[in-house]
Tab-separated table of C-alpha atoms in Angstrom:
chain	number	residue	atom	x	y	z
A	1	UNK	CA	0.000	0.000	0.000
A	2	UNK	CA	1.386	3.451	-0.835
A	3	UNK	CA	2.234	6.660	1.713
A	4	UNK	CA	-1.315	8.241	2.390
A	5	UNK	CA	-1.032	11.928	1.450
A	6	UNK	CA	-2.396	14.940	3.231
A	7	UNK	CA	-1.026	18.422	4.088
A	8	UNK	CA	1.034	19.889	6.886
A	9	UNK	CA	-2.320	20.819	8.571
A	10	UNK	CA	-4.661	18.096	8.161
A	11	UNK	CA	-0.977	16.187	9.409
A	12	UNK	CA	-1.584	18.697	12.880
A	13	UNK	CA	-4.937	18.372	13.064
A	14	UNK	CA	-5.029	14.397	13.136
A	15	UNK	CA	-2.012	14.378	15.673
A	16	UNK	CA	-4.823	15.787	18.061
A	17	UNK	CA	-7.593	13.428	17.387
A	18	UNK	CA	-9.113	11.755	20.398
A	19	UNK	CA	-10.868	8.375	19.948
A	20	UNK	CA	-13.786	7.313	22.208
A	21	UNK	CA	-13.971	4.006	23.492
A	22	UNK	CA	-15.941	1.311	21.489
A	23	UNK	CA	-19.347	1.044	23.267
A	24	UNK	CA	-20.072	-2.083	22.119
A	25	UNK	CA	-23.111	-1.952	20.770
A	26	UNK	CA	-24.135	-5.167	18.612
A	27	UNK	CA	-24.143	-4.354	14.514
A	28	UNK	CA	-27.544	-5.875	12.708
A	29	UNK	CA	-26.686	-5.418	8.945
A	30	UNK	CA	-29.722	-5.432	6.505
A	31	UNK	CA	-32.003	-6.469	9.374
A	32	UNK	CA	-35.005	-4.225	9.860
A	33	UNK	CA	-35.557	-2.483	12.968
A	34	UNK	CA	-37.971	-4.631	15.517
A	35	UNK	CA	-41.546	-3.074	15.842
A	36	UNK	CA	-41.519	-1.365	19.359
A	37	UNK	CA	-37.671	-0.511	19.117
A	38	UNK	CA	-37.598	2.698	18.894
A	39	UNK	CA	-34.765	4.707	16.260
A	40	UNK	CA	-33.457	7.380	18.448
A	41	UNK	CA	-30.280	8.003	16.110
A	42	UNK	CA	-29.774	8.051	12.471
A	43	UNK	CA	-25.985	8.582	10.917
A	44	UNK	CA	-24.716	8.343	7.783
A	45	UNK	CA	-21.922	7.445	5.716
A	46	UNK	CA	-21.606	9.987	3.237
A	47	UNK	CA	-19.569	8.995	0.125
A	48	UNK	CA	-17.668	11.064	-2.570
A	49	UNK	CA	-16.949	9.494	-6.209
A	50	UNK	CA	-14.209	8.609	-5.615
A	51	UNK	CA	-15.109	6.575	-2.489
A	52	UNK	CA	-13.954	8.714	0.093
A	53	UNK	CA	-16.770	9.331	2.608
A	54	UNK	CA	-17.009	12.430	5.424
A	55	UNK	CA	-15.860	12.672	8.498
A	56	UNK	CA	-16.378	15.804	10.930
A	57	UNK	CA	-13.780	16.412	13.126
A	58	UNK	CA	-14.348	18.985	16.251
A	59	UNK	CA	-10.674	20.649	17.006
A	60	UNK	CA	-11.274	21.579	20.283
A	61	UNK	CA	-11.797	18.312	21.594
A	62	UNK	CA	-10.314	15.779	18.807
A	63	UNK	CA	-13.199	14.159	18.796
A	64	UNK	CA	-14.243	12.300	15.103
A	65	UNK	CA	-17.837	11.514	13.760
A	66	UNK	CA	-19.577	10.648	10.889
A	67	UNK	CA	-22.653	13.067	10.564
A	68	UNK	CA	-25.642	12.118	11.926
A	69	UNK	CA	-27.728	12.801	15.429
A	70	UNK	CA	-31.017	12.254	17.200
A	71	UNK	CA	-33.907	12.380	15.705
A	72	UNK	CA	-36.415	15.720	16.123
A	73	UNK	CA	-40.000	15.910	16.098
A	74	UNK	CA	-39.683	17.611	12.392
A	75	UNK	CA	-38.146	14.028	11.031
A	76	UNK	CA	-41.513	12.435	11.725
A	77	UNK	CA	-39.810	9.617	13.318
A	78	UNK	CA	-37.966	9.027	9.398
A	79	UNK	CA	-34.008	7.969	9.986
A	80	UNK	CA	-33.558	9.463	6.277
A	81	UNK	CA	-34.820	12.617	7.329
A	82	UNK	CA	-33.175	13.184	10.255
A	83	UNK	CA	-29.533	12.293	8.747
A	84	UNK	CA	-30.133	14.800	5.817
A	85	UNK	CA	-31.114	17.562	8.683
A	86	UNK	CA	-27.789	16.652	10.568
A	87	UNK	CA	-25.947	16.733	7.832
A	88	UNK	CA	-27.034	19.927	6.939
A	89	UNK	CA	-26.472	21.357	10.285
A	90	UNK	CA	-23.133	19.540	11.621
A	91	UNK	CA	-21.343	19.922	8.064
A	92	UNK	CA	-23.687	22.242	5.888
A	93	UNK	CA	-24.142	18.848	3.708
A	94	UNK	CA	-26.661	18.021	0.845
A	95	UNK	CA	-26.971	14.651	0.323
A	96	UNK	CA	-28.685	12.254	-1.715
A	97	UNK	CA	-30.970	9.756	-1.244
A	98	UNK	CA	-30.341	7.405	2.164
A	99	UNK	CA	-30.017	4.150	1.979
A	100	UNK	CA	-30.756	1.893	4.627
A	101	UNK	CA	-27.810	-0.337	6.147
A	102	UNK	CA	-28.645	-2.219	9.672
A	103	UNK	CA	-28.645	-0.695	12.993
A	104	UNK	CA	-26.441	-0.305	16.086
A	105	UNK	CA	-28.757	-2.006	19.256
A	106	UNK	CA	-28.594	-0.173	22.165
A	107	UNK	CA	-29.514	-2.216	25.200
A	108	UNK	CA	-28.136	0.071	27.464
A	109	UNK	CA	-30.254	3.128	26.239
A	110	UNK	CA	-27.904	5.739	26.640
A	111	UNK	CA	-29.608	7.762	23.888
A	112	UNK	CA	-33.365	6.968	25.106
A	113	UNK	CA	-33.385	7.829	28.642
A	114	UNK	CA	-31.784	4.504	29.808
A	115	UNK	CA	-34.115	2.313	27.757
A	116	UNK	CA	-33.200	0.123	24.402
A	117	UNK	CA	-33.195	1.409	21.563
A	118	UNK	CA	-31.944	1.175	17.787
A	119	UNK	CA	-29.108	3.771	16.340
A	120	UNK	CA	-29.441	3.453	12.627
A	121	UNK	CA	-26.697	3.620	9.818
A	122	UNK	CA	-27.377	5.277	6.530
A	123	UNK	CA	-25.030	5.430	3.298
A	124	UNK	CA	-25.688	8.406	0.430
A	125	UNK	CA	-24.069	10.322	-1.555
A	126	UNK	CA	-22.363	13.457	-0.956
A	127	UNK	CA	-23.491	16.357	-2.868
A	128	UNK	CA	-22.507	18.999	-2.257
A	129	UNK	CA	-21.087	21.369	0.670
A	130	UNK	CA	-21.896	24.858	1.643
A	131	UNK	CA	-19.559	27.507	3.650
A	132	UNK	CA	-18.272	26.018	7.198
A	133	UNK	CA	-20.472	27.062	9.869
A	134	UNK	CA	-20.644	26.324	13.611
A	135	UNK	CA	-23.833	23.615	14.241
A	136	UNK	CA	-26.911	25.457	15.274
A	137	UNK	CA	-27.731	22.864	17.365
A	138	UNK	CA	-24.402	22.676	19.577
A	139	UNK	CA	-21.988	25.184	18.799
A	140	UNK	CA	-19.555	22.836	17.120
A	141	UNK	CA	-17.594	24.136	14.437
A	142	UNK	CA	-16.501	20.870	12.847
A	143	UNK	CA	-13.486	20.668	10.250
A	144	UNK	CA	-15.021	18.444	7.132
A	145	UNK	CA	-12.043	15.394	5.794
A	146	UNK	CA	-12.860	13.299	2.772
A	147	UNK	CA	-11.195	9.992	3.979
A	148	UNK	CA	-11.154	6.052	2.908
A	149	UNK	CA	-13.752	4.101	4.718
A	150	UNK	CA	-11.107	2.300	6.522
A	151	UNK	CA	-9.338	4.969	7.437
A	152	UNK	CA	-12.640	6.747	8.971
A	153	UNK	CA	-12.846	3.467	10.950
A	154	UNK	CA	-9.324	4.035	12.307
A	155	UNK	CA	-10.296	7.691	13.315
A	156	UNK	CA	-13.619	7.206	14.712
A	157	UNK	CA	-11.617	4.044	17.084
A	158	UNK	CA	-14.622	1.603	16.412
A	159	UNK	CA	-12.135	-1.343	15.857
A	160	UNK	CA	-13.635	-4.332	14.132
A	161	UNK	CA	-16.780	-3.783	14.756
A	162	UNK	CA	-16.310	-0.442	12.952
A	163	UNK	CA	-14.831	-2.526	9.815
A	164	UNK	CA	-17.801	-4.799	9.224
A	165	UNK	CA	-20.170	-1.395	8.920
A	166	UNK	CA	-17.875	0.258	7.241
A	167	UNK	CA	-17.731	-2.605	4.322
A	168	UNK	CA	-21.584	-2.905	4.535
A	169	UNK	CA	-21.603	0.732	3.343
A	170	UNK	CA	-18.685	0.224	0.730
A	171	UNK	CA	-20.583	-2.663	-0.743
A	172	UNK	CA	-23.960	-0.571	-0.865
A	173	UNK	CA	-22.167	2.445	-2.424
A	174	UNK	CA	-20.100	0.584	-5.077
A	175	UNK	CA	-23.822	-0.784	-5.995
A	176	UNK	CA	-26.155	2.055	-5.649
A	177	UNK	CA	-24.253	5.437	-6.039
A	178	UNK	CA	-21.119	3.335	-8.717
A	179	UNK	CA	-18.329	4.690	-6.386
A	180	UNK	CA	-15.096	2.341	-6.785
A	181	UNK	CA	-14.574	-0.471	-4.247
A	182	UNK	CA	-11.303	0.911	-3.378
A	183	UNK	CA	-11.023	4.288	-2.298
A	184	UNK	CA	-8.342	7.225	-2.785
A	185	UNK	CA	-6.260	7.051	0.183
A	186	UNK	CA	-5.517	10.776	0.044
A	187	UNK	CA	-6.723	12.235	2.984
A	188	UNK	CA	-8.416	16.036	2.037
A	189	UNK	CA	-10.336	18.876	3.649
A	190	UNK	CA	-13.228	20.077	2.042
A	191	UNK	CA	-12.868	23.958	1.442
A	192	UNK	CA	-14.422	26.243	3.622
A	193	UNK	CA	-16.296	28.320	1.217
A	194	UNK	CA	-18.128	25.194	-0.105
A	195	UNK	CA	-18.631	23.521	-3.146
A	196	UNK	CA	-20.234	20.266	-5.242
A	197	UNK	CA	-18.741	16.905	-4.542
A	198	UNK	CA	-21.281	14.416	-6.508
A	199	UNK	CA	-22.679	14.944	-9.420
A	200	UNK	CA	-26.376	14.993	-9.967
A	201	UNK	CA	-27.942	11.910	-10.711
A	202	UNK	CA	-27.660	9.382	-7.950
């Protein structure tokens, strides 16, 4: 495998990333979410054409995500909806259609006021981006990296776990939206002022 390439600061910027620890949370790819399970969180991996997908990183803390939150009354209880709102918000994102992956099962309940619950995953495409803004909704002012699914993996510390979602979404990407099955390794910030990443049509 070659050297992965990325500038001087994207190079300072990852030397402060913090991962969390893996919570553990048992990965149900394809399977529909139970009736009477609620979806409290929908997130999304967001893909480029050339396979690279979005993460957000917050520089204060080091902390990496993929976008993607809890849902709001305005998603009318729609995972889809709610990860095109986050997006929007965390990463000023338009995205495509979601497609549905599995879900993360909460037994714990951490996100439901300490009672089970289903985090769903999401893949689209990545249209477009608009100027970097802080997130309405928290303050965050997030720094935007196209990276290889892998590598997002690697960032967000989700370990093997991480890697079986992560190919789930590579294999529904390569199918749906025609991005390549192996991704460019060149790790890059989107600009600040914006701009399209996917052309129209998927």
């Amino acid at each position: 495998m070659g050297r992965i390439e990325y500038s001087a600061e994207i190079a300072d910027l990852l030397g402060r990333v913090r991962r969390r620890p893996a919570a553990g949370w048992p990965w149900r790819p394809g399977e529909s979410v139970p009736p009477g399970l609620p979806v409290k969180q929908s997130w999304g991996w967001l893909f480029a054409p050339d396979g690279r997908v979005l993460t957000l990183v917050n520089p204060k803390d080091g902390i990496v995500t993929l976008p993607g939150g809890s849902l709001e009354p305005e998603d009318a209880g729609d995972p889809g909806r709610a990860l095109a709102r986050e997006a929007g918000e965390e990463a000023q994102a338009v995205i495509g259609r979601p497609h549905y992956l599995g879900y993360l099962y909460d037994r714990i309940g951490s996100a439901n006021g300490g009672h089970e619950c289903a985090r769903v995953r999401m893949t689209a495409a990545l249209r477009a981006v608009g100027p970097t803004a802080p997130d309405p909704a928290s303050g965050r002012h997030y720094r935007r990296l196209l990276v290889a699914p892998g590598l997002a993996v690697e960032l967000l510390g989700w370990g093997e776990a991480g890697l079986r979602q992560a190919r789930a979404a590579v294999a529904s990407a390569v199918v749906r939206l025609g991005v390549p099955e192996a991704a460019n390794e060149t790790i890059e910030e989107l600009p600040p002022g914006g701009g399209q990443v996917f052309p129209p049509g998927r």
